[in-house]
Amino acid sequence: MEFTCKEYFKVGKCEGEKLVDGETMPLVLQPPETNEKRDLESLIVGLKRNKEWFEEMIVKNSAVLLRGFNVGNAEDFNEIVETCGWEDIRYVGPAPRTHVHNRVWTANEGPLSEFIYYHHEMVLIKEFPKKVILFCEVPPPEGGQTPFVPSFRVTERMMEEFPEAVKEIEEKGLKYTFTALSNNDTSSMRGRGWEDAFGTSDRAEAERRAKALGMDMEWLPNGGVKTILGPRSLTRVFDGRKGRKMWFNTMVGMHGKELSSATMADGTEIPEKVVRRCEEIIEEESIQFKWEKGDVLFLDNLALLHGRRPSLPPRKVLVATCK
């Protein structure tokens, strides 16, 4: 697809970008050299006048990084999100997060020393965001990258190495369980309590909201809850993405953990060697760059898994999720 917005953007480069199936990931867009201001206002004008083109770039390249536009804070970031015109979607999941401004939230507030494993945002929920948008307000001094993985590449490689296992899991589907406490625990990257997650302290209302999201619940003596989800797909194919079969699951991230589990939907255990090799493949296919202050990263959540590398403090990355 020809690059047609030279008045507002020029294609740049970043360390760590990769060429995947003919597309650069991430596509770096910077202010053109003719734009001496390099400011938020010029970015907003460029996005307003080229909404359809910009969305095409996100689907085509799966990740688009806006760099060098002097985006300074949550208010600036929210203006970018609002300009794009995509409907907001409330986050539902285990990550502890804090509302910052309008559509802007903190990213996972779990300890920076922990690695947040690769995932499609809200992959287990019936309605998940199509886009995840991240803004770096304070880049970490070391580490803290947001690596992402072209999901179709994981499917391709797993089907090559484990065709029978993939076929069985595809046919049976996946079942997940996750245990949440009543209140938030920010010492854990999965420490979001069920009251915050469902926006209520009423158990009956929480059950209704969980059911609407495709979850069953079992209440625990300590006031926590065990959620059960399934069957869920192993892979998905989405319109407009070249017919690619995405590895649209969180099998590796939830398998055999203290607070979670992943099995086939009929209860059959997933072979350990399949899970471990999948973990290796995901890491081998990962792409990452070093955050710079003011970076805004758009991820196609239907096409990419993403995570967070451990880092030294301080690190402040904000997030918005869109339908």
PDB file of C-alpha atoms in Angstrom:
ATOM      1  CA  MET A   1       0.000   0.000   0.000  1.00  0.00           C
ATOM      2  CA  GLU A   2       1.502   3.331  -1.075  1.00  0.00           C
ATOM      3  CA  PHE A   3       2.392   5.790   1.658  1.00  0.00           C
ATOM      4  CA  THR A   4       0.056   8.725   0.988  1.00  0.00           C
ATOM      5  CA  CYS A   5       0.214  11.062   4.016  1.00  0.00           C
ATOM      6  CA  LYS A   6       3.612  12.709   3.585  1.00  0.00           C
ATOM      7  CA  GLU A   7       2.145  16.091   4.519  1.00  0.00           C
ATOM      8  CA  TYR A   8       1.584  14.907   8.094  1.00  0.00           C
ATOM      9  CA  PHE A   9       3.818  11.873   8.642  1.00  0.00           C
ATOM     10  CA  LYS A  10       7.101  10.420   7.493  1.00  0.00           C
ATOM     11  CA  VAL A  11       8.140   6.811   7.927  1.00  0.00           C
ATOM     12  CA  GLY A  12      10.933   6.374  10.458  1.00  0.00           C
ATOM     13  CA  LYS A  13      12.777   3.474  12.011  1.00  0.00           C
ATOM     14  CA  CYS A  14      13.303   2.115  15.493  1.00  0.00           C
ATOM     15  CA  GLU A  15      15.782  -0.344  16.899  1.00  0.00           C
ATOM     16  CA  GLY A  16      14.192  -3.774  17.104  1.00  0.00           C
ATOM     17  CA  GLU A  17      11.676  -3.441  14.256  1.00  0.00           C
ATOM     18  CA  LYS A  18      11.232  -6.537  12.093  1.00  0.00           C
ATOM     19  CA  LEU A  19       9.959  -7.345   8.631  1.00  0.00           C
ATOM     20  CA  VAL A  20       7.204  -9.960   8.978  1.00  0.00           C
ATOM     21  CA  ASP A  21       5.502 -11.335   5.866  1.00  0.00           C
ATOM     22  CA  GLY A  22       6.467  -8.196   3.978  1.00  0.00           C
ATOM     23  CA  GLU A  23       5.278  -5.702   6.616  1.00  0.00           C
ATOM     24  CA  THR A  24       7.383  -3.639   9.022  1.00  0.00           C
ATOM     25  CA  MET A  25       6.483  -4.090  12.693  1.00  0.00           C
ATOM     26  CA  PRO A  26       6.115  -1.575  14.168  1.00  0.00           C
ATOM     27  CA  LEU A  27       5.548   0.998  11.447  1.00  0.00           C
ATOM     28  CA  VAL A  28       7.168   4.146  12.856  1.00  0.00           C
ATOM     29  CA  LEU A  29       5.481   7.430  11.936  1.00  0.00           C
ATOM     30  CA  GLN A  30       7.226  10.705  12.756  1.00  0.00           C
ATOM     31  CA  PRO A  31       6.586  14.384  11.957  1.00  0.00           C
ATOM     32  CA  PRO A  32       7.697  15.300   8.439  1.00  0.00           C
ATOM     33  CA  GLU A  33      10.808  17.461   8.196  1.00  0.00           C
ATOM     34  CA  THR A  34       8.637  20.303   6.892  1.00  0.00           C
ATOM     35  CA  ASN A  35       6.797  20.358  10.240  1.00  0.00           C
ATOM     36  CA  GLU A  36       9.022  22.563  12.382  1.00  0.00           C
ATOM     37  CA  LYS A  37       6.618  22.551  15.345  1.00  0.00           C
ATOM     38  CA  ARG A  38       6.518  18.755  15.766  1.00  0.00           C
ATOM     39  CA  ASP A  39       3.666  19.271  18.210  1.00  0.00           C
ATOM     40  CA  LEU A  40       0.475  17.603  19.345  1.00  0.00           C
ATOM     41  CA  GLU A  41      -1.716  19.994  17.363  1.00  0.00           C
ATOM     42  CA  SER A  42      -0.196  18.962  14.028  1.00  0.00           C
ATOM     43  CA  LEU A  43      -0.581  15.303  14.978  1.00  0.00           C
ATOM     44  CA  ILE A  44      -4.264  15.775  15.827  1.00  0.00           C
ATOM     45  CA  VAL A  45      -4.879  17.517  12.494  1.00  0.00           C
ATOM     46  CA  GLY A  46      -3.081  14.713  10.645  1.00  0.00           C
ATOM     47  CA  LEU A  47      -5.128  12.035  12.394  1.00  0.00           C
ATOM     48  CA  LYS A  48      -8.438  13.868  11.852  1.00  0.00           C
ATOM     49  CA  ARG A  49      -7.831  14.237   8.131  1.00  0.00           C
ATOM     50  CA  ASN A  50      -6.554  10.697   7.603  1.00  0.00           C
ATOM     51  CA  LYS A  51      -8.609   8.490   9.938  1.00  0.00           C
ATOM     52  CA  GLU A  52      -9.349   5.771   7.399  1.00  0.00           C
ATOM     53  CA  TRP A  53      -5.758   5.647   6.158  1.00  0.00           C
ATOM     54  CA  PHE A  54      -4.372   5.503   9.697  1.00  0.00           C
ATOM     55  CA  GLU A  55      -6.630   2.611  10.642  1.00  0.00           C
ATOM     56  CA  GLU A  56      -5.575   0.794   7.471  1.00  0.00           C
ATOM     57  CA  MET A  57      -1.947   1.171   8.574  1.00  0.00           C
ATOM     58  CA  ILE A  58      -2.723  -0.400  11.953  1.00  0.00           C
ATOM     59  CA  VAL A  59      -4.408  -3.417  10.333  1.00  0.00           C
ATOM     60  CA  LYS A  60      -1.724  -3.704   7.633  1.00  0.00           C
ATOM     61  CA  ASN A  61       1.305  -3.485   9.939  1.00  0.00           C
ATOM     62  CA  SER A  62      -0.361  -4.714  13.172  1.00  0.00           C
ATOM     63  CA  ALA A  63       1.599  -2.112  15.164  1.00  0.00           C
ATOM     64  CA  VAL A  64       2.081   1.624  14.535  1.00  0.00           C
ATOM     65  CA  LEU A  65       4.426   3.737  16.673  1.00  0.00           C
ATOM     66  CA  LEU A  66       3.947   7.515  16.732  1.00  0.00           C
ATOM     67  CA  ARG A  67       7.236   9.103  17.796  1.00  0.00           C
ATOM     68  CA  GLY A  68       8.472  12.674  18.055  1.00  0.00           C
ATOM     69  CA  PHE A  69       5.148  14.522  18.392  1.00  0.00           C
ATOM     70  CA  ASN A  70       5.759  15.893  21.918  1.00  0.00           C
ATOM     71  CA  VAL A  71       2.863  14.063  23.552  1.00  0.00           C
ATOM     72  CA  GLY A  72       3.316  15.095  27.166  1.00  0.00           C
ATOM     73  CA  ASN A  73       0.671  13.708  29.509  1.00  0.00           C
ATOM     74  CA  ALA A  74      -2.556  11.764  29.964  1.00  0.00           C
ATOM     75  CA  GLU A  75      -4.652  14.676  28.693  1.00  0.00           C
ATOM     76  CA  ASP A  76      -2.657  14.809  25.448  1.00  0.00           C
ATOM     77  CA  PHE A  77      -2.912  11.054  25.077  1.00  0.00           C
ATOM     78  CA  ASN A  78      -6.660  11.107  25.663  1.00  0.00           C
ATOM     79  CA  GLU A  79      -7.041  13.733  22.921  1.00  0.00           C
ATOM     80  CA  ILE A  80      -5.284  11.385  20.490  1.00  0.00           C
ATOM     81  CA  VAL A  81      -7.552   8.500  21.499  1.00  0.00           C
ATOM     82  CA  GLU A  82     -10.682  10.633  21.163  1.00  0.00           C
ATOM     83  CA  THR A  83      -9.551  11.937  17.764  1.00  0.00           C
ATOM     84  CA  CYS A  84      -9.339   8.412  16.381  1.00  0.00           C
ATOM     85  CA  GLY A  85     -13.061   8.026  17.060  1.00  0.00           C
ATOM     86  CA  TRP A  86     -13.104   4.411  18.208  1.00  0.00           C
ATOM     87  CA  GLU A  87     -15.582   3.445  20.914  1.00  0.00           C
ATOM     88  CA  ASP A  88     -14.217   2.821  24.394  1.00  0.00           C
ATOM     89  CA  ILE A  89     -14.346  -0.633  25.972  1.00  0.00           C
ATOM     90  CA  ARG A  90     -14.026  -1.200  29.728  1.00  0.00           C
ATOM     91  CA  TYR A  91     -11.156  -3.410  30.805  1.00  0.00           C
ATOM     92  CA  VAL A  92     -12.147  -6.677  32.469  1.00  0.00           C
ATOM     93  CA  GLY A  93      -9.300  -8.816  33.748  1.00  0.00           C
ATOM     94  CA  PRO A  94      -6.909  -9.601  36.599  1.00  0.00           C
ATOM     95  CA  ALA A  95      -4.458  -6.698  36.167  1.00  0.00           C
ATOM     96  CA  PRO A  96      -4.593  -3.954  38.840  1.00  0.00           C
ATOM     97  CA  ARG A  97      -5.193  -0.608  37.093  1.00  0.00           C
ATOM     98  CA  THR A  98      -6.110   2.953  38.085  1.00  0.00           C
ATOM     99  CA  HIS A  99      -8.264   5.407  36.164  1.00  0.00           C
ATOM    100  CA  VAL A 100      -6.240   8.495  35.184  1.00  0.00           C
ATOM    101  CA  HIS A 101      -8.236  10.719  32.828  1.00  0.00           C
ATOM    102  CA  ASN A 102     -11.367  10.154  30.732  1.00  0.00           C
ATOM    103  CA  ARG A 103     -10.480   7.067  28.631  1.00  0.00           C
ATOM    104  CA  VAL A 104      -6.960   6.710  30.013  1.00  0.00           C
ATOM    105  CA  TRP A 105      -5.850   4.175  32.623  1.00  0.00           C
ATOM    106  CA  THR A 106      -2.569   3.013  34.061  1.00  0.00           C
ATOM    107  CA  ALA A 107      -1.217  -0.145  32.483  1.00  0.00           C
ATOM    108  CA  ASN A 108      -0.750  -3.176  34.765  1.00  0.00           C
ATOM    109  CA  GLU A 109       0.413  -1.844  38.147  1.00  0.00           C
ATOM    110  CA  GLY A 110       1.968  -5.140  39.210  1.00  0.00           C
ATOM    111  CA  PRO A 111       5.610  -5.083  40.380  1.00  0.00           C
ATOM    112  CA  LEU A 112       8.001  -3.793  37.715  1.00  0.00           C
ATOM    113  CA  SER A 113      10.353  -6.643  38.577  1.00  0.00           C
ATOM    114  CA  GLU A 114       7.844  -9.140  37.121  1.00  0.00           C
ATOM    115  CA  PHE A 115       7.465 -10.159  33.476  1.00  0.00           C
ATOM    116  CA  ILE A 116       3.883  -9.821  32.250  1.00  0.00           C
ATOM    117  CA  TYR A 117       3.350 -12.710  29.878  1.00  0.00           C
ATOM    118  CA  TYR A 118       2.222 -12.309  26.271  1.00  0.00           C
ATOM    119  CA  HIS A 119      -1.522 -12.099  25.729  1.00  0.00           C
ATOM    120  CA  HIS A 120      -4.249 -10.718  23.499  1.00  0.00           C
ATOM    121  CA  GLU A 121      -6.036  -8.147  25.665  1.00  0.00           C
ATOM    122  CA  MET A 122      -9.207  -9.621  27.239  1.00  0.00           C
ATOM    123  CA  VAL A 123      -8.872 -12.717  25.061  1.00  0.00           C
ATOM    124  CA  LEU A 124     -11.112 -14.734  27.393  1.00  0.00           C
ATOM    125  CA  ILE A 125     -14.003 -12.272  27.347  1.00  0.00           C
ATOM    126  CA  LYS A 126     -16.790 -12.411  24.763  1.00  0.00           C
ATOM    127  CA  GLU A 127     -16.193  -8.771  23.805  1.00  0.00           C
ATOM    128  CA  PHE A 128     -12.542  -7.801  23.543  1.00  0.00           C
ATOM    129  CA  PRO A 129     -10.870  -4.640  22.226  1.00  0.00           C
ATOM    130  CA  LYS A 130      -9.752  -4.438  18.621  1.00  0.00           C
ATOM    131  CA  LYS A 131      -7.059  -1.920  19.514  1.00  0.00           C
ATOM    132  CA  VAL A 132      -4.787  -1.395  22.493  1.00  0.00           C
ATOM    133  CA  ILE A 133      -3.134   2.040  22.619  1.00  0.00           C
ATOM    134  CA  LEU A 134      -0.154   2.688  24.895  1.00  0.00           C
ATOM    135  CA  PHE A 135       1.505   5.986  25.818  1.00  0.00           C
ATOM    136  CA  CYS A 136       4.928   6.314  27.434  1.00  0.00           C
ATOM    137  CA  GLU A 137       4.939   9.244  29.847  1.00  0.00           C
ATOM    138  CA  VAL A 138       8.046   8.163  31.778  1.00  0.00           C
ATOM    139  CA  PRO A 139      10.417   5.736  30.019  1.00  0.00           C
ATOM    140  CA  PRO A 140      12.220   3.310  32.319  1.00  0.00           C
ATOM    141  CA  PRO A 141      15.996   3.649  32.734  1.00  0.00           C
ATOM    142  CA  GLU A 142      16.433  -0.036  31.936  1.00  0.00           C
ATOM    143  CA  GLY A 143      14.138  -2.758  30.568  1.00  0.00           C
ATOM    144  CA  GLY A 144      10.395  -2.237  30.614  1.00  0.00           C
ATOM    145  CA  GLN A 145       9.839  -2.801  26.900  1.00  0.00           C
ATOM    146  CA  THR A 146       6.396  -3.834  25.637  1.00  0.00           C
ATOM    147  CA  PRO A 147       7.261  -6.794  23.382  1.00  0.00           C
ATOM    148  CA  PHE A 148       4.658  -8.004  20.917  1.00  0.00           C
ATOM    149  CA  VAL A 149       4.264 -11.117  18.796  1.00  0.00           C
ATOM    150  CA  PRO A 150       2.587 -11.670  15.404  1.00  0.00           C
ATOM    151  CA  SER A 151      -0.007 -14.191  16.493  1.00  0.00           C
ATOM    152  CA  PHE A 152      -0.318 -15.965  13.136  1.00  0.00           C
ATOM    153  CA  ARG A 153       3.361 -16.903  13.251  1.00  0.00           C
ATOM    154  CA  VAL A 154       2.797 -18.830  16.487  1.00  0.00           C
ATOM    155  CA  THR A 155      -0.081 -20.747  14.901  1.00  0.00           C
ATOM    156  CA  GLU A 156       1.992 -21.574  11.820  1.00  0.00           C
ATOM    157  CA  ARG A 157       4.901 -22.904  13.828  1.00  0.00           C
ATOM    158  CA  MET A 158       2.775 -24.843  16.314  1.00  0.00           C
ATOM    159  CA  MET A 159       0.888 -26.510  13.460  1.00  0.00           C
ATOM    160  CA  GLU A 160       4.212 -27.479  11.885  1.00  0.00           C
ATOM    161  CA  GLU A 161       5.654 -28.961  15.085  1.00  0.00           C
ATOM    162  CA  PHE A 162       2.550 -30.342  16.849  1.00  0.00           C
ATOM    163  CA  PRO A 163      -0.132 -30.919  14.195  1.00  0.00           C
ATOM    164  CA  GLU A 164      -1.952 -33.651  16.157  1.00  0.00           C
ATOM    165  CA  ALA A 165      -1.979 -31.761  19.463  1.00  0.00           C
ATOM    166  CA  VAL A 166      -3.150 -28.561  17.800  1.00  0.00           C
ATOM    167  CA  LYS A 167      -5.917 -30.467  15.995  1.00  0.00           C
ATOM    168  CA  GLU A 168      -7.109 -32.073  19.247  1.00  0.00           C
ATOM    169  CA  ILE A 169      -7.139 -28.795  21.167  1.00  0.00           C
ATOM    170  CA  GLU A 170      -8.884 -27.040  18.277  1.00  0.00           C
ATOM    171  CA  GLU A 171     -11.604 -29.698  18.219  1.00  0.00           C
ATOM    172  CA  LYS A 172     -12.128 -29.811  21.999  1.00  0.00           C
ATOM    173  CA  GLY A 173     -11.515 -26.151  22.824  1.00  0.00           C
ATOM    174  CA  LEU A 174      -9.887 -24.766  25.952  1.00  0.00           C
ATOM    175  CA  LYS A 175     -11.117 -24.301  29.518  1.00  0.00           C
ATOM    176  CA  TYR A 176      -9.553 -21.812  31.910  1.00  0.00           C
ATOM    177  CA  THR A 177      -9.895 -21.135  35.620  1.00  0.00           C
ATOM    178  CA  PHE A 178      -8.704 -18.080  37.525  1.00  0.00           C
ATOM    179  CA  THR A 179      -8.889 -17.230  41.227  1.00  0.00           C
ATOM    180  CA  ALA A 180      -9.345 -13.610  42.348  1.00  0.00           C
ATOM    181  CA  LEU A 181      -9.379 -12.094  45.836  1.00  0.00           C
ATOM    182  CA  SER A 182     -12.123  -9.765  47.007  1.00  0.00           C
ATOM    183  CA  ASN A 183      -9.949  -6.635  47.066  1.00  0.00           C
ATOM    184  CA  ASN A 184      -7.044  -5.457  44.933  1.00  0.00           C
ATOM    185  CA  ASP A 185      -3.506  -6.621  45.662  1.00  0.00           C
ATOM    186  CA  THR A 186      -1.029  -4.413  43.799  1.00  0.00           C
ATOM    187  CA  SER A 187       1.865  -6.612  44.932  1.00  0.00           C
ATOM    188  CA  SER A 188       0.703  -9.064  42.272  1.00  0.00           C
ATOM    189  CA  MET A 189       0.509  -8.457  38.516  1.00  0.00           C
ATOM    190  CA  ARG A 190      -2.735 -10.476  38.641  1.00  0.00           C
ATOM    191  CA  GLY A 191      -3.942  -8.921  41.859  1.00  0.00           C
ATOM    192  CA  ARG A 192      -7.124  -7.202  40.759  1.00  0.00           C
ATOM    193  CA  GLY A 193      -9.962  -8.086  43.113  1.00  0.00           C
ATOM    194  CA  TRP A 194     -13.330  -9.242  41.825  1.00  0.00           C
ATOM    195  CA  GLU A 195     -15.132  -6.194  43.256  1.00  0.00           C
ATOM    196  CA  ASP A 196     -13.012  -3.854  41.156  1.00  0.00           C
ATOM    197  CA  ALA A 197     -13.067  -6.156  38.122  1.00  0.00           C
ATOM    198  CA  PHE A 198     -16.876  -6.364  38.047  1.00  0.00           C
ATOM    199  CA  GLY A 199     -17.543  -2.877  39.426  1.00  0.00           C
ATOM    200  CA  THR A 200     -19.699  -4.092  42.319  1.00  0.00           C
ATOM    201  CA  SER A 201     -19.430  -5.557  45.818  1.00  0.00           C
ATOM    202  CA  ASP A 202     -22.753  -7.373  45.419  1.00  0.00           C
ATOM    203  CA  ARG A 203     -22.174 -11.070  44.714  1.00  0.00           C
ATOM    204  CA  ALA A 204     -25.428 -11.591  42.842  1.00  0.00           C
ATOM    205  CA  GLU A 205     -24.714  -8.626  40.594  1.00  0.00           C
ATOM    206  CA  ALA A 206     -21.140  -9.833  40.058  1.00  0.00           C
ATOM    207  CA  GLU A 207     -22.510 -13.222  38.981  1.00  0.00           C
ATOM    208  CA  ARG A 208     -24.875 -11.562  36.501  1.00  0.00           C
ATOM    209  CA  ARG A 209     -22.083  -9.489  35.033  1.00  0.00           C
ATOM    210  CA  ALA A 210     -19.775 -12.492  34.862  1.00  0.00           C
ATOM    211  CA  LYS A 211     -22.430 -14.539  33.069  1.00  0.00           C
ATOM    212  CA  ALA A 212     -22.846 -11.758  30.499  1.00  0.00           C
ATOM    213  CA  LEU A 213     -19.095 -11.979  29.848  1.00  0.00           C
ATOM    214  CA  GLY A 214     -19.218 -15.757  29.440  1.00  0.00           C
ATOM    215  CA  MET A 215     -17.926 -16.748  32.890  1.00  0.00           C
ATOM    216  CA  ASP A 216     -19.131 -19.052  35.638  1.00  0.00           C
ATOM    217  CA  MET A 217     -18.194 -18.329  39.267  1.00  0.00           C
ATOM    218  CA  GLU A 218     -17.501 -20.367  42.403  1.00  0.00           C
ATOM    219  CA  TRP A 219     -17.305 -18.442  45.690  1.00  0.00           C
ATOM    220  CA  LEU A 220     -14.429 -19.303  48.030  1.00  0.00           C
ATOM    221  CA  PRO A 221     -14.412 -19.303  51.872  1.00  0.00           C
ATOM    222  CA  ASN A 222     -11.859 -16.455  51.979  1.00  0.00           C
ATOM    223  CA  GLY A 223     -14.203 -14.100  50.119  1.00  0.00           C
ATOM    224  CA  GLY A 224     -12.474 -14.616  46.805  1.00  0.00           C
ATOM    225  CA  VAL A 225     -13.908 -16.205  43.696  1.00  0.00           C
ATOM    226  CA  LYS A 226     -12.892 -18.826  41.179  1.00  0.00           C
ATOM    227  CA  THR A 227     -13.954 -17.985  37.627  1.00  0.00           C
ATOM    228  CA  ILE A 228     -14.378 -20.702  35.018  1.00  0.00           C
ATOM    229  CA  LEU A 229     -14.312 -19.954  31.295  1.00  0.00           C
ATOM    230  CA  GLY A 230     -14.850 -22.363  28.461  1.00  0.00           C
ATOM    231  CA  PRO A 231     -14.934 -23.752  26.008  1.00  0.00           C
ATOM    232  CA  ARG A 232     -12.748 -21.142  24.296  1.00  0.00           C
ATOM    233  CA  SER A 233     -11.072 -21.271  20.893  1.00  0.00           C
ATOM    234  CA  LEU A 234      -7.408 -22.031  20.372  1.00  0.00           C
ATOM    235  CA  THR A 235      -7.228 -19.946  17.183  1.00  0.00           C
ATOM    236  CA  ARG A 236      -9.343 -17.323  15.436  1.00  0.00           C
ATOM    237  CA  VAL A 237      -9.524 -15.860  11.921  1.00  0.00           C
ATOM    238  CA  PHE A 238     -10.558 -12.197  11.669  1.00  0.00           C
ATOM    239  CA  ASP A 239     -11.758 -10.242   8.653  1.00  0.00           C
ATOM    240  CA  GLY A 240      -9.270  -8.073   6.811  1.00  0.00           C
ATOM    241  CA  ARG A 241      -6.153  -9.846   8.049  1.00  0.00           C
ATOM    242  CA  LYS A 242      -5.209 -11.979   5.052  1.00  0.00           C
ATOM    243  CA  GLY A 243      -7.045 -15.033   6.368  1.00  0.00           C
ATOM    244  CA  ARG A 244      -4.348 -15.513   8.990  1.00  0.00           C
ATOM    245  CA  LYS A 245      -5.149 -17.937  11.794  1.00  0.00           C
ATOM    246  CA  MET A 246      -4.318 -16.112  15.038  1.00  0.00           C
ATOM    247  CA  TRP A 247      -3.091 -17.890  18.183  1.00  0.00           C
ATOM    248  CA  PHE A 248      -5.975 -16.295  20.062  1.00  0.00           C
ATOM    249  CA  ASN A 249      -5.649 -17.893  23.489  1.00  0.00           C
ATOM    250  CA  THR A 250      -3.795 -17.602  26.768  1.00  0.00           C
ATOM    251  CA  MET A 251      -2.864 -21.259  27.154  1.00  0.00           C
ATOM    252  CA  VAL A 252       0.775 -20.651  28.063  1.00  0.00           C
ATOM    253  CA  GLY A 253       0.050 -17.721  30.346  1.00  0.00           C
ATOM    254  CA  MET A 254      -2.490 -19.598  32.490  1.00  0.00           C
ATOM    255  CA  HIS A 255      -1.321 -23.217  32.321  1.00  0.00           C
ATOM    256  CA  GLY A 256      -0.183 -24.685  35.626  1.00  0.00           C
ATOM    257  CA  LYS A 257       0.001 -21.414  37.573  1.00  0.00           C
ATOM    258  CA  GLU A 258      -0.759 -20.814  41.257  1.00  0.00           C
ATOM    259  CA  LEU A 259      -3.943 -18.856  40.581  1.00  0.00           C
ATOM    260  CA  SER A 260      -4.910 -20.202  37.167  1.00  0.00           C
ATOM    261  CA  SER A 261      -5.156 -23.254  34.951  1.00  0.00           C
ATOM    262  CA  ALA A 262      -5.639 -24.128  31.301  1.00  0.00           C
ATOM    263  CA  THR A 263      -6.829 -27.520  30.061  1.00  0.00           C
ATOM    264  CA  MET A 264      -8.768 -28.851  27.125  1.00  0.00           C
ATOM    265  CA  ALA A 265     -12.474 -28.172  27.556  1.00  0.00           C
ATOM    266  CA  ASP A 266     -13.219 -31.832  28.414  1.00  0.00           C
ATOM    267  CA  GLY A 267     -10.618 -31.745  31.204  1.00  0.00           C
ATOM    268  CA  THR A 268      -7.823 -33.423  29.237  1.00  0.00           C
ATOM    269  CA  GLU A 269      -4.445 -32.040  30.286  1.00  0.00           C
ATOM    270  CA  ILE A 270      -2.417 -30.220  27.655  1.00  0.00           C
ATOM    271  CA  PRO A 271       0.952 -31.987  27.248  1.00  0.00           C
ATOM    272  CA  GLU A 272       3.677 -30.117  29.102  1.00  0.00           C
ATOM    273  CA  LYS A 273       6.072 -30.301  26.142  1.00  0.00           C
ATOM    274  CA  VAL A 274       3.470 -28.603  23.924  1.00  0.00           C
ATOM    275  CA  VAL A 275       3.056 -25.734  26.387  1.00  0.00           C
ATOM    276  CA  ARG A 276       6.803 -25.287  26.932  1.00  0.00           C
ATOM    277  CA  ARG A 277       7.624 -25.338  23.227  1.00  0.00           C
ATOM    278  CA  CYS A 278       4.829 -22.863  22.536  1.00  0.00           C
ATOM    279  CA  GLU A 279       6.366 -20.580  25.157  1.00  0.00           C
ATOM    280  CA  GLU A 280       9.717 -20.781  23.344  1.00  0.00           C
ATOM    281  CA  ILE A 281       8.152 -20.075  19.952  1.00  0.00           C
ATOM    282  CA  ILE A 282       6.300 -17.024  21.247  1.00  0.00           C
ATOM    283  CA  GLU A 283       9.533 -15.602  22.644  1.00  0.00           C
ATOM    284  CA  GLU A 284      11.437 -16.361  19.442  1.00  0.00           C
ATOM    285  CA  GLU A 285       8.852 -14.439  17.405  1.00  0.00           C
ATOM    286  CA  SER A 286       8.773 -11.408  19.713  1.00  0.00           C
ATOM    287  CA  ILE A 287       9.502  -7.843  18.611  1.00  0.00           C
ATOM    288  CA  GLN A 288      10.447  -5.019  20.943  1.00  0.00           C
ATOM    289  CA  PHE A 289      11.847  -1.491  21.005  1.00  0.00           C
ATOM    290  CA  LYS A 290      13.057   0.851  23.730  1.00  0.00           C
ATOM    291  CA  TRP A 291      10.384   3.253  24.938  1.00  0.00           C
ATOM    292  CA  GLU A 292      11.016   6.982  24.481  1.00  0.00           C
ATOM    293  CA  LYS A 293       9.129   9.752  26.261  1.00  0.00           C
ATOM    294  CA  GLY A 294       6.014  10.707  24.288  1.00  0.00           C
ATOM    295  CA  ASP A 295       5.784   7.477  22.273  1.00  0.00           C
ATOM    296  CA  VAL A 296       2.266   6.336  21.391  1.00  0.00           C
ATOM    297  CA  LEU A 297       1.940   2.710  20.269  1.00  0.00           C
ATOM    298  CA  PHE A 298      -1.165   1.376  18.513  1.00  0.00           C
ATOM    299  CA  LEU A 299      -1.532  -2.418  18.600  1.00  0.00           C
ATOM    300  CA  ASP A 300      -3.994  -4.478  16.572  1.00  0.00           C
ATOM    301  CA  ASN A 301      -5.249  -6.665  19.405  1.00  0.00           C
ATOM    302  CA  LEU A 302      -6.700  -9.170  16.915  1.00  0.00           C
ATOM    303  CA  ALA A 303      -3.256  -9.783  15.415  1.00  0.00           C
ATOM    304  CA  LEU A 304      -0.720  -9.332  18.223  1.00  0.00           C
ATOM    305  CA  LEU A 305       0.040 -10.762  21.617  1.00  0.00           C
ATOM    306  CA  HIS A 306       1.860  -8.315  23.893  1.00  0.00           C
ATOM    307  CA  GLY A 307       3.564  -8.323  27.284  1.00  0.00           C
ATOM    308  CA  ARG A 308       5.904  -6.317  29.528  1.00  0.00           C
ATOM    309  CA  ARG A 309       9.581  -6.867  30.273  1.00  0.00           C
ATOM    310  CA  PRO A 310      10.824  -6.390  33.835  1.00  0.00           C
ATOM    311  CA  SER A 311      12.268  -2.922  34.403  1.00  0.00           C
ATOM    312  CA  LEU A 312      13.920  -0.597  36.842  1.00  0.00           C
ATOM    313  CA  PRO A 313      11.742   2.241  38.154  1.00  0.00           C
ATOM    314  CA  PRO A 314      10.417   4.700  37.301  1.00  0.00           C
ATOM    315  CA  ARG A 315       8.216   3.558  34.407  1.00  0.00           C
ATOM    316  CA  LYS A 316       4.876   5.137  33.541  1.00  0.00           C
ATOM    317  CA  VAL A 317       2.960   3.736  30.574  1.00  0.00           C
ATOM    318  CA  LEU A 318      -0.730   4.548  30.188  1.00  0.00           C
ATOM    319  CA  VAL A 319      -3.316   2.630  28.183  1.00  0.00           C
ATOM    320  CA  ALA A 320      -6.630   2.969  26.385  1.00  0.00           C
ATOM    321  CA  THR A 321      -8.641   0.089  24.903  1.00  0.00           C
ATOM    322  CA  CYS A 322     -11.011   0.517  21.977  1.00  0.00           C
ATOM    323  CA  LYS A 323     -13.678  -1.479  20.150  1.00  0.00           C
TER     324      LYS A 323
END
